[in-house]
Short mmCIF file of C-alpha atoms in Angstrom, two decimals:
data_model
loop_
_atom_site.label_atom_id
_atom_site.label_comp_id
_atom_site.label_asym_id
_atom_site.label_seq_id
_atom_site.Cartn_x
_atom_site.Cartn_y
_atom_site.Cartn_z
CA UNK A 291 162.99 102.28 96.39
CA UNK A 292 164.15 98.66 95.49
CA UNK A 293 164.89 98.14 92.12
CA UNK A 294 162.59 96.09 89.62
CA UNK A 295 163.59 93.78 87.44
CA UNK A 296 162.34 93.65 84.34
CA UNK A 297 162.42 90.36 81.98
CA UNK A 298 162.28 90.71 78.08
CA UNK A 299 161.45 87.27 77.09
CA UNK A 300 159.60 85.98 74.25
CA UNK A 301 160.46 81.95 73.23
CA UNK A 302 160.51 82.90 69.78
CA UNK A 303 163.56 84.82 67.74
CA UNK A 304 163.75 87.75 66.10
CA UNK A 305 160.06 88.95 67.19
CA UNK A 306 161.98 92.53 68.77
CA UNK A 307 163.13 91.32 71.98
CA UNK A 308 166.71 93.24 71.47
CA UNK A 309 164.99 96.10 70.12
CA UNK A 310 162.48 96.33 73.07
CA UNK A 311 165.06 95.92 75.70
CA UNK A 312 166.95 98.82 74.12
CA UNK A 313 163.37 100.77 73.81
CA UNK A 314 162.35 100.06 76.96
CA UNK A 315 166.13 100.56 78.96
CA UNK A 316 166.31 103.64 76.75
CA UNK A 317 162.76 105.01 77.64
CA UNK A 318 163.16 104.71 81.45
CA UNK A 319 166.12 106.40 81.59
CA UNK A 320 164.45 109.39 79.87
CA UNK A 321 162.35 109.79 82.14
CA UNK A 322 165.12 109.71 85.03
CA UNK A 323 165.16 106.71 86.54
CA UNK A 324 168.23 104.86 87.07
CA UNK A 325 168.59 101.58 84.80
CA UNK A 326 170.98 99.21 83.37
CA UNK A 327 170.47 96.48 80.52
CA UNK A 328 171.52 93.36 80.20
CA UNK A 329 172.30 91.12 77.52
CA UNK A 330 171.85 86.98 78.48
CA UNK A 331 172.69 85.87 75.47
CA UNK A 332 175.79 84.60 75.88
CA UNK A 333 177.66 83.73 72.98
CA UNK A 334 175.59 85.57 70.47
CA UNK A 335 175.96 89.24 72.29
CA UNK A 336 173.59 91.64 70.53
CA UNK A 337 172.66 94.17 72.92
CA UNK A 338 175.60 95.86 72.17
CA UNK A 339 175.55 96.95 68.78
CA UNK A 340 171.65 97.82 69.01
CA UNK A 341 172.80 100.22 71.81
CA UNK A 342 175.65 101.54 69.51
CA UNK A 343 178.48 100.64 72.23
CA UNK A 344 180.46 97.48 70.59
CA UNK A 345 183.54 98.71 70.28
CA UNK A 346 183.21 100.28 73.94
CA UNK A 347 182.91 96.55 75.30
CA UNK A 348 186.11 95.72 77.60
CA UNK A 349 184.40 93.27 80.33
CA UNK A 350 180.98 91.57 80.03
CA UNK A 351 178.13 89.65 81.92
CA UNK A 352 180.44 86.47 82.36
CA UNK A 353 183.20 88.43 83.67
CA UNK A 354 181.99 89.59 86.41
CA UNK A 355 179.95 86.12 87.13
CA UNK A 356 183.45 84.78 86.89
CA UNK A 357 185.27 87.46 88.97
CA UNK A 358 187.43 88.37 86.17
CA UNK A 359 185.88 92.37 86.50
CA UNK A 360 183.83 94.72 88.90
CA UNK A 361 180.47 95.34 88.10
CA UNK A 362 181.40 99.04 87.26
CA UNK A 363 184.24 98.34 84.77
CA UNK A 364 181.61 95.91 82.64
CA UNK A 365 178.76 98.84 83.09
CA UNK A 366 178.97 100.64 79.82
CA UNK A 367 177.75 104.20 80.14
CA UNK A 368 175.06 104.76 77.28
CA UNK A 369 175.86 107.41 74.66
CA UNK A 370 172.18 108.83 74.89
CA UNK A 371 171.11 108.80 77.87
CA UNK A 372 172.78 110.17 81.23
CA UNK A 373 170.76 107.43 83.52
CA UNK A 374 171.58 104.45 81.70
CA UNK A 375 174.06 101.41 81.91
CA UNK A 376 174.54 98.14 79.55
CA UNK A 377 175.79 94.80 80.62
CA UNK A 378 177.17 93.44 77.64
CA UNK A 379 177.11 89.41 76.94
CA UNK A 380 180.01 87.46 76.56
CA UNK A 381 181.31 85.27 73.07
CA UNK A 382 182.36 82.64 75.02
CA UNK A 383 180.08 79.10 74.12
CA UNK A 384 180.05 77.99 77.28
CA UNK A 385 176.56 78.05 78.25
CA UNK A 386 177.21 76.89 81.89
CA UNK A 387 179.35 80.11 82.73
CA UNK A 388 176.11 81.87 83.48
CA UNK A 389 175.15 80.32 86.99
CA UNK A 390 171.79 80.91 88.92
CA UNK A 391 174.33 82.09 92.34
CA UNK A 392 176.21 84.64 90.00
CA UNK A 393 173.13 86.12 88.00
CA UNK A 394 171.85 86.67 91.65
CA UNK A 395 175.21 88.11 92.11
CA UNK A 396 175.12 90.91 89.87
CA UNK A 397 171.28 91.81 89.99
CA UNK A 398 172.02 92.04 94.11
CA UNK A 399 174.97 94.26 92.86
CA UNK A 400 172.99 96.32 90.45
CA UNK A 401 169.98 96.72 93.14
CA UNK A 402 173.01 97.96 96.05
CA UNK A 403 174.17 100.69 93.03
CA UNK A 404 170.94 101.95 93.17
CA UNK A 405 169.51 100.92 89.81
CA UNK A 406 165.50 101.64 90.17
CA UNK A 407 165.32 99.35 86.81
CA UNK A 408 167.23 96.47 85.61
CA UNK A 409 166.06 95.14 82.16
CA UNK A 410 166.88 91.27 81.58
CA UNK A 411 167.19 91.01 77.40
CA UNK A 412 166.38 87.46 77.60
CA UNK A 413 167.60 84.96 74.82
CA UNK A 414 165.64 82.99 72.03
CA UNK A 415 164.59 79.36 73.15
CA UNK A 416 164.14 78.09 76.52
CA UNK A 417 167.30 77.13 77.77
CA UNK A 418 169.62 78.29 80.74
CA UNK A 419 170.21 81.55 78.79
CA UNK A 420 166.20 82.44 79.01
CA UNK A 421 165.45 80.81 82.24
CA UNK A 422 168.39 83.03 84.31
CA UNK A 423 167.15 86.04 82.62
CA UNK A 424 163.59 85.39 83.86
CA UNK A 425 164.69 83.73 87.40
CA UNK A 426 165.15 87.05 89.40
CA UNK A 427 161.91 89.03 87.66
CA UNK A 428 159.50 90.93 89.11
CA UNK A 429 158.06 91.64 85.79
CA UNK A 430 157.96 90.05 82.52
CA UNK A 431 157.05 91.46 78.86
CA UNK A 432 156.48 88.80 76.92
CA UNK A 433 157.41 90.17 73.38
CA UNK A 434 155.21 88.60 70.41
CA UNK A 435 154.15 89.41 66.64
CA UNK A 436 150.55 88.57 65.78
CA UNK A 437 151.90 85.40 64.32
CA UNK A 438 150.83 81.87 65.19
CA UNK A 439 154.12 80.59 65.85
CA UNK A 440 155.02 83.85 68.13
CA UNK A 441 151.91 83.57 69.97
CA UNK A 442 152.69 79.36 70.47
CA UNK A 443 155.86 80.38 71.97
CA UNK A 444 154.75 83.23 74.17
CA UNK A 445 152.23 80.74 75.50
CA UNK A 446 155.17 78.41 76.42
CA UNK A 447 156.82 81.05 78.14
CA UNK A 448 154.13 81.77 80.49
CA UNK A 449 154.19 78.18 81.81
CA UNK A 450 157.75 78.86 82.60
CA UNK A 451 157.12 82.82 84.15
CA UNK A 452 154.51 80.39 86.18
CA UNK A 453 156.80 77.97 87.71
CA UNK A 454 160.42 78.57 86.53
CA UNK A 455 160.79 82.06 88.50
CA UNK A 456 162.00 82.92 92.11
CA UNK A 457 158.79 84.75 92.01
CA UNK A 458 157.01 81.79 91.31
CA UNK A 459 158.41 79.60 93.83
CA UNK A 460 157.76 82.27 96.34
CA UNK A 461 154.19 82.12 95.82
CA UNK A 462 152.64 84.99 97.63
CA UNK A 463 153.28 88.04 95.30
CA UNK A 464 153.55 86.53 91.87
CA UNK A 465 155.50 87.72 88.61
CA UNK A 466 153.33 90.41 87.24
CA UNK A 467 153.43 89.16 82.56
CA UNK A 468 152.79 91.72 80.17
CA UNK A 469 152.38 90.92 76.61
CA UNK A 470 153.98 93.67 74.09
CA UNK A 471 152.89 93.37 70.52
CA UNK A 472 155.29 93.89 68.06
CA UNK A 473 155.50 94.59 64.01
CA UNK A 474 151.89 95.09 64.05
CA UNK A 475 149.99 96.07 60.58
CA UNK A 476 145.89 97.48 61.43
CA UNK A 477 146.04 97.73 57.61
CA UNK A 478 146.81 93.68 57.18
CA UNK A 479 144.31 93.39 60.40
CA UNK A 480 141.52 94.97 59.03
CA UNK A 481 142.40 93.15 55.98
CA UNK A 482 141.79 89.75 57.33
CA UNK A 483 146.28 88.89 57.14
CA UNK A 484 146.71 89.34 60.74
CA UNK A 485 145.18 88.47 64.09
CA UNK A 486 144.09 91.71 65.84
CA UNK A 487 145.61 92.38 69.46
CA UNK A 488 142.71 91.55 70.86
CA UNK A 489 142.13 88.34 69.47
CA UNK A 490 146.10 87.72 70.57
CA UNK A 491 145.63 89.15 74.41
CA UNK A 492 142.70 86.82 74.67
CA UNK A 493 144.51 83.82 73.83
CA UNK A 494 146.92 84.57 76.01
CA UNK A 495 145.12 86.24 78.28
CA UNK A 496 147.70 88.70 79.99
CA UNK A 497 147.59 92.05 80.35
CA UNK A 498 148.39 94.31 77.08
CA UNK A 499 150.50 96.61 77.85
CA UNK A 500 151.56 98.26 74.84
CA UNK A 501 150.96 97.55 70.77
CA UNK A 502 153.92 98.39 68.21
CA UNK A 503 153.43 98.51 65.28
CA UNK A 504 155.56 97.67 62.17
CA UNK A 505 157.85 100.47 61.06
CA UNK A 506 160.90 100.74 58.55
CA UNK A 507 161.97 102.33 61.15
CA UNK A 508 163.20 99.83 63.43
CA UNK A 509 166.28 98.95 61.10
CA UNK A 510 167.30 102.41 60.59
CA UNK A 511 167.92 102.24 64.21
CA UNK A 512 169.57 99.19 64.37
CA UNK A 513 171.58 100.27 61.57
CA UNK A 514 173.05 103.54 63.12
CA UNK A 515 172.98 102.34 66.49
CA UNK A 516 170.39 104.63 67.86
CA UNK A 517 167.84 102.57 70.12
CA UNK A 518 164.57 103.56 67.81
CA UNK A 519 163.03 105.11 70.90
CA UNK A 520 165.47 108.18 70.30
CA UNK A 521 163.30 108.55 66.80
CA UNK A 522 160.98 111.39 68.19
CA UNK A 523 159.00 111.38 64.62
CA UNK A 524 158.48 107.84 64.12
CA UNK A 525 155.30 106.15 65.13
CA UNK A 526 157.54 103.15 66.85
CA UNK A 527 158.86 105.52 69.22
CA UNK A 528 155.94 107.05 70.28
CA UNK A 529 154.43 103.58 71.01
CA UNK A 530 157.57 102.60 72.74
CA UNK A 531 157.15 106.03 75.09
CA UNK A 532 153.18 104.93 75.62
CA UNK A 533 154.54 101.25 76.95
CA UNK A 534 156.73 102.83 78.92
CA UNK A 535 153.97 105.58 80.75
CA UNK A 536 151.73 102.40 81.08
CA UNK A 537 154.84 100.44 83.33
CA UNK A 538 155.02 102.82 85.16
CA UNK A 539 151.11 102.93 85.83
CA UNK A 540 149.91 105.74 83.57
CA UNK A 541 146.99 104.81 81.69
CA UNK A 542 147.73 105.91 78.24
CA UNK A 543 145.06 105.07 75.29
CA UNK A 544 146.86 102.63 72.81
CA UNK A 545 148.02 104.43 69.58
CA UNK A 546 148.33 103.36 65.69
CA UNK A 547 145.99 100.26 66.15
CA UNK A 548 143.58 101.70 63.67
CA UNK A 549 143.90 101.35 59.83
CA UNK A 550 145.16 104.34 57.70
CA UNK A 551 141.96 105.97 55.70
CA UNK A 552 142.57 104.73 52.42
CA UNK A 553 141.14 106.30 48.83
CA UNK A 554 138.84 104.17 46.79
CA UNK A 555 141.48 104.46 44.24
CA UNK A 556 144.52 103.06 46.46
CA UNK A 557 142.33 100.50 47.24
CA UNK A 558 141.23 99.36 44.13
CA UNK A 559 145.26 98.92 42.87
CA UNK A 560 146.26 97.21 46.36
CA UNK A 561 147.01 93.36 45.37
CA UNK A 562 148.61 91.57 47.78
CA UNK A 563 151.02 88.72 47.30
CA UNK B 139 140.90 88.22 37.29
CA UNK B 140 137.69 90.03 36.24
CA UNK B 141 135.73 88.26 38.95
CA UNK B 142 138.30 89.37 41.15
CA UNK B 143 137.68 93.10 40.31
CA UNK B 144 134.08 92.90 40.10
CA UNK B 145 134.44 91.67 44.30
CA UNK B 146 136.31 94.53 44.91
CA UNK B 147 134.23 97.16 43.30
CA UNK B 148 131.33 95.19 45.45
CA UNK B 149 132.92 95.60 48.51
CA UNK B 150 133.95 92.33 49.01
CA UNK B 151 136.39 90.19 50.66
CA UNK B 152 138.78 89.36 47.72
CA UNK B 153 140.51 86.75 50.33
CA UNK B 154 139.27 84.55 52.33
CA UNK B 155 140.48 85.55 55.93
CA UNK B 156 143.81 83.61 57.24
CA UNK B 157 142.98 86.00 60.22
CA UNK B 158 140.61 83.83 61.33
CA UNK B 159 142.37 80.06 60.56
CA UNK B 160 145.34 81.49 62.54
CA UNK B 161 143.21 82.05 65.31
CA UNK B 162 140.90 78.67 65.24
CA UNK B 163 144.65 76.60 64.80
CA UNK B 164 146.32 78.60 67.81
CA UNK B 165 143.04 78.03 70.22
CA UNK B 166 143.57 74.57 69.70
CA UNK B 167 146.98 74.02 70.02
CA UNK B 168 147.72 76.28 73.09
CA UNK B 169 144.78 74.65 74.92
CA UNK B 170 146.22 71.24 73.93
CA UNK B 171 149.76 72.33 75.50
CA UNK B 172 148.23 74.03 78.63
CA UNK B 173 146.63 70.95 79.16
CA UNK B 174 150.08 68.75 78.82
CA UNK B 175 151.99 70.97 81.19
CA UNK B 176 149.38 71.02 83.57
CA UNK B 177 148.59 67.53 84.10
CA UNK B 178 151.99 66.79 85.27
CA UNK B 179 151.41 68.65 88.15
CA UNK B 180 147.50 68.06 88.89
CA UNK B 181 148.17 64.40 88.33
CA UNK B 182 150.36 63.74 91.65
CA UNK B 183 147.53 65.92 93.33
CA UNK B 184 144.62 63.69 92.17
CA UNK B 185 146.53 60.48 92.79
CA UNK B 186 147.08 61.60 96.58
CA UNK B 187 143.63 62.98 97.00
CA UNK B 188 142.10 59.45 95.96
CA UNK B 189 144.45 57.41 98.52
CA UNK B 190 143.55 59.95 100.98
CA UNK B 191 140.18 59.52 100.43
CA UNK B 192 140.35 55.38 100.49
CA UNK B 193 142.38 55.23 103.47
CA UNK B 194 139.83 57.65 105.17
CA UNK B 195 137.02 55.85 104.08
CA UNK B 196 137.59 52.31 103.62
CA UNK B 197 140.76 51.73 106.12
CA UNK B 198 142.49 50.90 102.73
CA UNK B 199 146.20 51.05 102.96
CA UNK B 200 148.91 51.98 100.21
CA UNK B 201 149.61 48.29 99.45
CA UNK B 202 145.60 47.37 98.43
CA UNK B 203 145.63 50.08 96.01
CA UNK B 204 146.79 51.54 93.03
CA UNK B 205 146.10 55.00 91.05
CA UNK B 206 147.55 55.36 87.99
CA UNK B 207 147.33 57.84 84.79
CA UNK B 208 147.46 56.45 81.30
CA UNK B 209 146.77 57.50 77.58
CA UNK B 210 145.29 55.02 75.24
CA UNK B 211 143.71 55.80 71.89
CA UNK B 212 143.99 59.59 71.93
CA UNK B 213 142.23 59.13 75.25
CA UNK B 214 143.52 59.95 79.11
CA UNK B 215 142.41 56.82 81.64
CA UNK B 216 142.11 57.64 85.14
CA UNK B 217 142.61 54.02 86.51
CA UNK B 218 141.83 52.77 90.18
CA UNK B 219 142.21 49.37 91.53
CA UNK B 220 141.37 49.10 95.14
CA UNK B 221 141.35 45.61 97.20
CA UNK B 222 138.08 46.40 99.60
CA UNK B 223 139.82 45.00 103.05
CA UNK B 224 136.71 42.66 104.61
CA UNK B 225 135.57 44.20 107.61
#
């Protein structure tokens, strides 16, 4: 089976792009298949410490784009999961170290390892970090909060998915977008505060493929290390686990879009800011 | 503060819904920026089609006319000039 390559992408920072890309990696490998993440943004190399393996980093991404290291002595074998393999970014500011020949590079060697999933953590913004973590997709989740400047940005990124991609260019069998919801409240929803996911997925009018909601969860993960996926209890996981089922074409009803039931006398005392 | 309460024991909306202005504002502005990136490529497309379409029609030749694109008061111009060779 070829491998598919997955883009995390988003235009906007700090909507959960690192912490999906660890999710998602994380979440695949669970259920067996063979994947490696990794990290595009050079010079401000995240990945890593989300996945709990910075001080395990010897050789990254631009390393082997540069020749300086094999493919398998920059893989870092994930703590957690047997079936998994990070790519860590390089510090280095040199933007123009990662080249569109070597990013093919390394995917083509991932794909000859036998990865079935390689998952593209795509930086903030829309420069050469975000466009060569997009260029070799065959599937993009466009990561967004229900947030007008989010959604603005996700927009933008389509246009590129749509004509920025070797998919693209190719024509015939497009890049498949997803849009992932993140940090999602039904309680703020139903409260008027937020935009619902449906009133999001029609603006932007991709597929949904999974709706995650906000959790304190998230940095406990971050904190320890622990991809939140690997939270079995938490609500965030269990989302994460339903995205993943859908991916790999399981229909799976979308969870914790619903308000909690709240007592007359919880409401009553609820002021907002 | 007391009108506030009374709402709430009502049932109503003690906000008014941001919900919905985020929504209205975002409508606007993404169709406003679909529109920008698209016409950059649908605008070399139309230009063609037109000379095309004179040089089929009319014998009209490259030289006799011209197509351009232009914005002017908030407004987009489609403008033609074409030099109708005499038969």
């Amino acid at each position: 089976m070829p491998a598919t390559v997955i883009v995390v992408t988003s235009g906007k920072g700090g909507v959960g792009k690192t912490t999906t890309s660890a999710a998602v990696a994380s979440g695949l490998a669970m259920k067996g298949h063979k994947t490696a993440v990794i990290d595009f943004d050079v010079g401000l190399r995240n990945l890593d410490i989300v996945m709990g393996c910075e001080r395990r980093v010897v050789y990254d991404l631009v390393n082997v784009i540069q020749g300086d290291a094999k493919l398998t002595q920059a893989l870092i074998k994930d703590k957690h999961c047997e079936n998994l393999f990070v790519l860590p970014a390089s510090q280095t500011r040199d933007k123009d170290a990662l080249t569109e020949p070597g990013v093919e590079a390394v995917i083509n060697g991932l794909r000859e390892m036998d990865f079935e999933f390689i998952v593209c953590d795509s930086p903030a913004g829309i420069e050469t970090g975000a466009l060569m973590a997009m260029r070799f997709a065959d599937v993009a989740l466009v990561v967004a909060n229900p947030e007008v400047s989010s959604v603005r940005d996700a927009d933008r990124i389509l246009g590129l998915l749509d004509s920025k991609t070797r998919r693209a260019e190719q024509g015939a069998d497009g890049l498949l977008p997803f849009l992932l919801l993140t940090r999602y409240d039904p309680d703020r929803v139903e409260e008027g505060e937020m935009m619902s996911y449906a009133e999001v997925q029609e603006m932007l009018r991709i597929p949904l493929l999974g709706v995650i909601p906000e959790s304190e969860a998230v940095l406990q993960a971050s904190n320890s290390g622990t991809p939140a996926i690997h939270l079995p209890a938490e609500a965030v996981a269990q989302a994460y686990h339903d995205t993943i089922a859908r991916l790999l074409g399981n229909a799976t009803p979308l969870r914790f879009v619903d308000p909690r039931p709240r007592s007359l006398l919880k409401r009553f005392f609820r002021r907002g800011a | 503060m007391i009108r506030c309460t009374l709402e709430k024991l009502l049932g109503q909306k003690r906000r008014s819904s941001t919900a919905v202005t985020a929504r209205e504002r975002l409508t606007l502005v993404i169709a406003h920026e679909r529109y920008d990136s698209s016409q950059n490529t649908l605008f070399p497309l139309i230009q063609a089609e037109i000379l095309q379409l004179l040089r089929n029609r009319l014998g009209v030749d490259g030289g006799q006319a011209s197509v351009t694109f232009a914005r002017a008061d908030g407004a987009d111009i489609l403008h033609v000039e074409v030099t109708i060779p005499q038969p």
